[in-house]
CSV table of C-alpha atoms in Angstrom, one decimal:
chain,number,residue,atom,x,y,z
A,67,ASN,CA,-7.4,4.5,18.7
A,68,ALA,CA,-9.7,2.5,16.4
A,69,GLY,CA,-6.9,2.4,13.6
A,70,VAL,CA,-8.4,1.7,10.2
A,71,THR,CA,-12.2,1.0,10.1
A,72,GLN,CA,-14.2,-0.2,7.2
A,73,THR,CA,-17.9,-0.5,6.6
A,74,PRO,CA,-19.8,-2.6,5.6
A,75,LYS,CA,-18.1,-5.8,6.5
A,76,PHE,CA,-20.2,-7.8,4.0
A,77,GLN,CA,-22.3,-6.6,1.1
A,78,VAL,CA,-24.3,-8.3,-1.7
A,79,LEU,CA,-25.1,-6.4,-4.8
A,80,LYS,CA,-26.8,-7.1,-8.1
A,81,THR,CA,-25.0,-6.3,-11.5
A,82,GLY,CA,-25.4,-2.5,-12.3
A,83,GLN,CA,-25.9,-1.4,-8.7
A,84,SER,CA,-23.8,1.2,-7.3
A,85,MET,CA,-22.4,1.6,-3.7
A,86,THR,CA,-19.6,3.1,-1.6
A,87,LEU,CA,-17.2,1.3,0.6
A,88,GLN,CA,-16.2,3.3,3.6
A,89,CYS,CA,-12.8,3.7,5.2
A,90,ALA,CA,-11.7,6.0,7.9
A,91,GLN,CA,-8.5,6.3,10.1
A,92,ASP,CA,-7.7,8.1,13.1
A,93,MET,CA,-4.1,8.1,13.2
A,94,ASN,CA,-3.7,11.4,11.2
A,95,HIS,CA,-1.8,9.5,8.3
A,96,GLU,CA,-1.1,11.2,5.0
A,97,TYR,CA,-1.3,8.1,2.8
A,98,MET,CA,-4.4,5.9,2.1
A,99,SER,CA,-4.9,3.2,-0.3
A,100,TRP,CA,-7.5,0.7,-1.5
A,101,TYR,CA,-6.5,-2.9,-2.5
A,102,ARG,CA,-8.7,-5.7,-3.8
A,103,GLN,CA,-7.8,-9.4,-2.8
A,104,ASP,CA,-8.6,-12.2,-5.1
A,105,PRO,CA,-7.7,-15.9,-4.5
A,106,GLY,CA,-4.2,-16.7,-5.7
A,107,MET,CA,-3.5,-13.1,-6.6
A,108,GLY,CA,-2.3,-11.4,-3.4
A,109,LEU,CA,-3.6,-7.7,-3.0
A,110,ARG,CA,-3.7,-5.4,-6.0
A,111,LEU,CA,-3.8,-1.5,-5.7
A,112,ILE,CA,-7.0,0.1,-6.9
A,113,HIS,CA,-6.5,3.8,-6.1
A,114,TYR,CA,-4.4,5.7,-3.5
A,115,SER,CA,-4.0,9.2,-2.0
A,116,VAL,CA,-0.8,11.0,-0.6
A,117,GLY,CA,-3.1,13.6,1.1
A,118,ALA,CA,-6.5,15.4,1.2
A,119,GLY,CA,-7.5,16.5,-2.2
A,120,ILE,CA,-4.8,14.2,-4.0
A,121,THR,CA,-5.8,10.8,-5.5
A,122,ASP,CA,-4.1,8.8,-8.3
A,123,GLN,CA,-4.9,5.3,-9.9
A,124,GLY,CA,-3.2,2.1,-9.1
A,125,GLU,CA,-3.0,-1.2,-11.0
A,126,VAL,CA,-6.7,-2.0,-11.4
A,127,PRO,CA,-8.7,1.4,-11.2
A,128,ASN,CA,-11.4,0.6,-13.8
A,129,GLY,CA,-14.9,0.7,-12.3
A,130,TYR,CA,-14.0,2.5,-9.2
A,131,ASN,CA,-13.9,6.1,-8.1
A,132,VAL,CA,-12.3,7.7,-5.0
A,133,SER,CA,-12.2,11.1,-3.5
A,134,ARG,CA,-10.4,12.3,-0.3
A,135,SER,CA,-11.9,15.6,1.1
A,136,THR,CA,-10.5,15.0,4.6
A,137,THR,CA,-7.2,13.3,6.1
A,138,GLU,CA,-9.5,10.7,7.9
A,139,ASP,CA,-11.9,9.4,5.2
A,140,PHE,CA,-11.2,7.7,1.8
A,141,PRO,CA,-14.3,6.3,0.4
A,142,LEU,CA,-14.5,3.8,-2.6
A,143,ARG,CA,-17.3,4.1,-5.1
A,144,LEU,CA,-18.4,1.4,-7.4
A,145,LEU,CA,-20.3,3.1,-10.2
A,146,SER,CA,-22.0,0.0,-11.9
A,147,ALA,CA,-21.0,-3.2,-10.1
A,148,ALA,CA,-20.2,-6.2,-12.1
A,149,PRO,CA,-19.4,-9.9,-11.2
A,150,SER,CA,-15.7,-9.4,-11.9
A,151,GLN,CA,-15.6,-7.0,-8.8
A,152,THR,CA,-16.6,-9.8,-6.3
A,153,SER,CA,-13.7,-9.7,-4.1
A,154,VAL,CA,-12.3,-8.7,-0.6
A,155,TYR,CA,-11.6,-4.9,-0.3
A,156,PHE,CA,-9.0,-3.5,2.1
A,157,CYS,CA,-8.2,-0.1,3.0
A,158,ALA,CA,-4.8,1.0,4.4
A,159,SER,CA,-3.2,4.0,5.7
A,160,SER,CA,0.4,4.9,6.4
A,161,ARG,CA,2.7,8.0,7.4
A,162,PRO,CA,5.8,8.6,5.1
A,163,SER,CA,8.9,7.2,7.0
A,164,GLY,CA,11.7,7.3,4.5
A,165,GLY,CA,11.3,3.9,2.9
A,166,THR,CA,10.1,2.1,6.1
A,167,ASP,CA,6.5,3.0,6.1
A,168,THR,CA,4.2,0.8,8.2
A,169,GLN,CA,0.8,0.2,6.4
A,170,TYR,CA,-2.0,-0.3,8.7
A,171,PHE,CA,-4.9,-2.3,7.1
A,172,GLY,CA,-8.6,-2.4,7.8
A,173,PRO,CA,-10.5,-5.6,8.5
A,174,GLY,CA,-11.8,-5.7,4.8
A,175,THR,CA,-15.1,-5.7,3.1
A,176,ARG,CA,-16.2,-8.8,1.4
A,177,LEU,CA,-18.4,-7.9,-1.7
A,178,THR,CA,-20.4,-10.3,-3.8
A,179,VAL,CA,-21.8,-9.2,-7.0
A,180,LEU,CA,-24.6,-11.3,-8.5
B,242,THR,CA,5.6,-3.8,-14.4
B,243,GLN,CA,7.3,-5.4,-11.3
B,244,LEU,CA,6.3,-8.9,-10.6
B,245,LEU,CA,6.7,-10.7,-7.3
B,246,GLU,CA,6.7,-14.6,-7.2
B,247,GLN,CA,6.2,-16.4,-4.1
B,248,SER,CA,7.0,-20.0,-3.4
B,249,PRO,CA,5.5,-22.4,-2.4
B,250,GLN,CA,1.9,-21.3,-2.9
B,251,PHE,CA,0.7,-23.7,-0.3
B,252,LEU,CA,2.5,-25.4,2.6
B,253,SER,CA,1.0,-27.9,5.2
B,254,ILE,CA,3.4,-29.0,8.0
B,255,GLN,CA,3.2,-30.5,11.5
B,256,GLU,CA,3.8,-28.5,14.6
B,257,GLY,CA,7.6,-28.3,15.4
B,258,GLU,CA,8.8,-28.6,11.8
B,259,ASN,CA,10.8,-25.9,10.3
B,260,LEU,CA,10.0,-24.2,7.0
B,261,THR,CA,11.1,-21.6,4.5
B,262,VAL,CA,9.2,-19.5,2.1
B,263,TYR,CA,10.5,-17.4,-0.8
B,264,CYS,CA,9.9,-14.1,-2.7
B,265,ASN,CA,11.5,-13.3,-5.8
B,266,SER,CA,11.1,-10.0,-7.8
B,267,SER,CA,11.5,-9.3,-11.5
B,268,SER,CA,13.3,-6.0,-10.6
B,269,VAL,CA,15.2,-4.6,-7.5
B,270,PHE,CA,13.1,-3.9,-4.6
B,271,SER,CA,12.8,-0.5,-3.0
B,272,SER,CA,11.9,-1.7,0.3
B,273,LEU,CA,10.8,-5.3,1.0
B,274,GLN,CA,8.1,-5.9,3.5
B,275,TRP,CA,6.8,-9.2,4.9
B,276,TYR,CA,3.1,-9.4,6.1
B,277,ARG,CA,1.1,-12.0,7.8
B,278,GLN,CA,-2.8,-12.3,7.2
B,279,GLU,CA,-5.1,-14.5,9.3
B,280,PRO,CA,-8.5,-15.5,7.8
B,281,GLY,CA,-11.0,-12.7,8.0
B,282,GLU,CA,-8.5,-10.0,8.8
B,283,GLY,CA,-6.3,-7.5,7.1
B,284,PRO,CA,-2.6,-8.1,6.6
B,285,VAL,CA,-0.3,-7.2,9.4
B,286,LEU,CA,3.4,-6.0,9.0
B,287,LEU,CA,6.0,-8.3,10.2
B,288,VAL,CA,9.3,-6.6,9.1
B,289,THR,CA,10.7,-4.3,6.6
B,290,VAL,CA,14.2,-4.9,5.0
B,291,VAL,CA,16.1,-2.2,3.0
B,292,THR,CA,19.8,-3.2,2.7
B,293,GLY,CA,21.0,-6.1,0.6
B,294,GLY,CA,22.2,-9.0,2.6
B,295,GLU,CA,20.2,-7.9,5.7
B,296,VAL,CA,19.1,-10.4,8.2
B,297,LYS,CA,16.3,-9.7,10.6
B,298,LYS,CA,14.8,-11.9,13.5
B,299,LEU,CA,11.5,-11.7,15.0
B,300,LYS,CA,11.3,-14.5,17.7
B,301,ARG,CA,11.1,-17.8,15.6
B,302,LEU,CA,10.9,-16.0,12.2
B,303,THR,CA,14.2,-15.1,10.3
B,304,PHE,CA,14.1,-12.8,7.3
B,305,GLN,CA,16.9,-12.6,4.8
B,306,PHE,CA,17.2,-10.1,1.9
B,307,GLY,CA,19.3,-11.2,-1.0
B,308,ASP,CA,22.7,-9.3,-1.7
B,309,ALA,CA,21.2,-8.2,-5.0
B,310,ARG,CA,17.9,-7.0,-3.3
B,311,LYS,CA,15.8,-9.2,-5.9
B,312,ASP,CA,14.8,-11.9,-3.4
B,313,SER,CA,14.2,-12.6,0.0
B,314,SER,CA,13.4,-15.6,2.2
B,315,LEU,CA,11.3,-16.2,5.5
B,316,HIS,CA,12.3,-19.0,7.7
B,317,ILE,CA,10.2,-20.2,10.6
B,318,THR,CA,11.8,-22.4,13.3
B,319,ALA,CA,9.7,-25.0,15.2
B,320,ALA,CA,6.5,-23.8,13.6
B,321,GLN,CA,3.3,-23.6,15.9
B,322,PRO,CA,-0.3,-23.6,15.0
B,323,GLY,CA,-0.5,-20.0,15.7
B,324,ASP,CA,1.8,-19.5,12.6
B,325,THR,CA,-1.0,-20.6,10.4
B,326,GLY,CA,-2.0,-17.8,7.9
B,327,LEU,CA,-1.1,-16.2,4.5
B,328,TYR,CA,2.4,-14.8,4.2
B,329,LEU,CA,2.7,-12.0,1.8
B,330,CYS,CA,5.9,-10.2,0.5
B,331,ALA,CA,5.5,-6.7,-0.8
B,332,ASP,CA,7.7,-4.0,-2.4
B,333,LEU,CA,7.0,-0.6,-0.7
B,334,GLY,CA,8.0,1.4,-3.8
B,335,ASN,CA,9.4,4.8,-3.9
B,336,GLN,CA,6.0,6.4,-3.2
B,337,GLY,CA,4.1,5.8,0.0
B,338,GLY,CA,0.8,4.0,-0.2
B,339,LYS,CA,1.6,2.0,-3.2
B,340,LEU,CA,2.6,-1.6,-2.2
B,341,ILE,CA,3.0,-4.4,-4.8
B,342,PHE,CA,2.3,-7.7,-3.4
B,343,GLY,CA,3.3,-11.3,-4.2
B,344,GLN,CA,0.4,-13.8,-4.4
B,345,GLY,CA,1.2,-15.2,-1.0
B,346,THR,CA,2.2,-18.4,0.7
B,347,GLU,CA,-0.6,-20.1,2.6
B,348,LEU,CA,0.7,-21.9,5.5
B,349,SER,CA,-1.0,-24.4,7.7
B,350,VAL,CA,0.6,-25.8,10.9
B,351,LYS,CA,-1.3,-28.9,12.3
B,352,PRO,CA,-1.0,-29.7,16.0
């Protein structure tokens, strides 16, 4: 099993450009999430999904879109990149386990917006 | 909105020393999780605690959950350079996939 994979690993954008961060998991997990990590702020939830076709907003959703057409994939779209979106982005997946879910994180995408 | 506060924010110690890091919540935890993150990688789950007063051990790491389920500590005995990393506490919440994280404790263990 590859676990959770993310592409690209690094990306540099100019302000106003759009792009999609890819996330895939091969563990047949129902739950998938996107977080961003900024220095001194831990990880903050952007969007999450509890199954194919179902998504919802997290703590910092503005400027990002998601969709979940399959169980395996959960892409994150930046519509018009801004310097404030410079961050490290992590995708995670898990299976519901009655309050003891184990979240598996991908290796991250480091995004710089100029 | 629940806030998780971790202390200290940075910790630099010598190999062989003991240390404790803390996590405090503004509200009762649903389920508390501790993660370790190494540079350039995603967080990896260390432990989940659910019951107030619970103590779990993972080799040289001891995790305690407060009786009121609003605080937790992570104690490392005889720290090693391989323990270096960012330690994060998180609340699993009552709906999967929605972790709330503290800001982390960055630990450096020097040989």
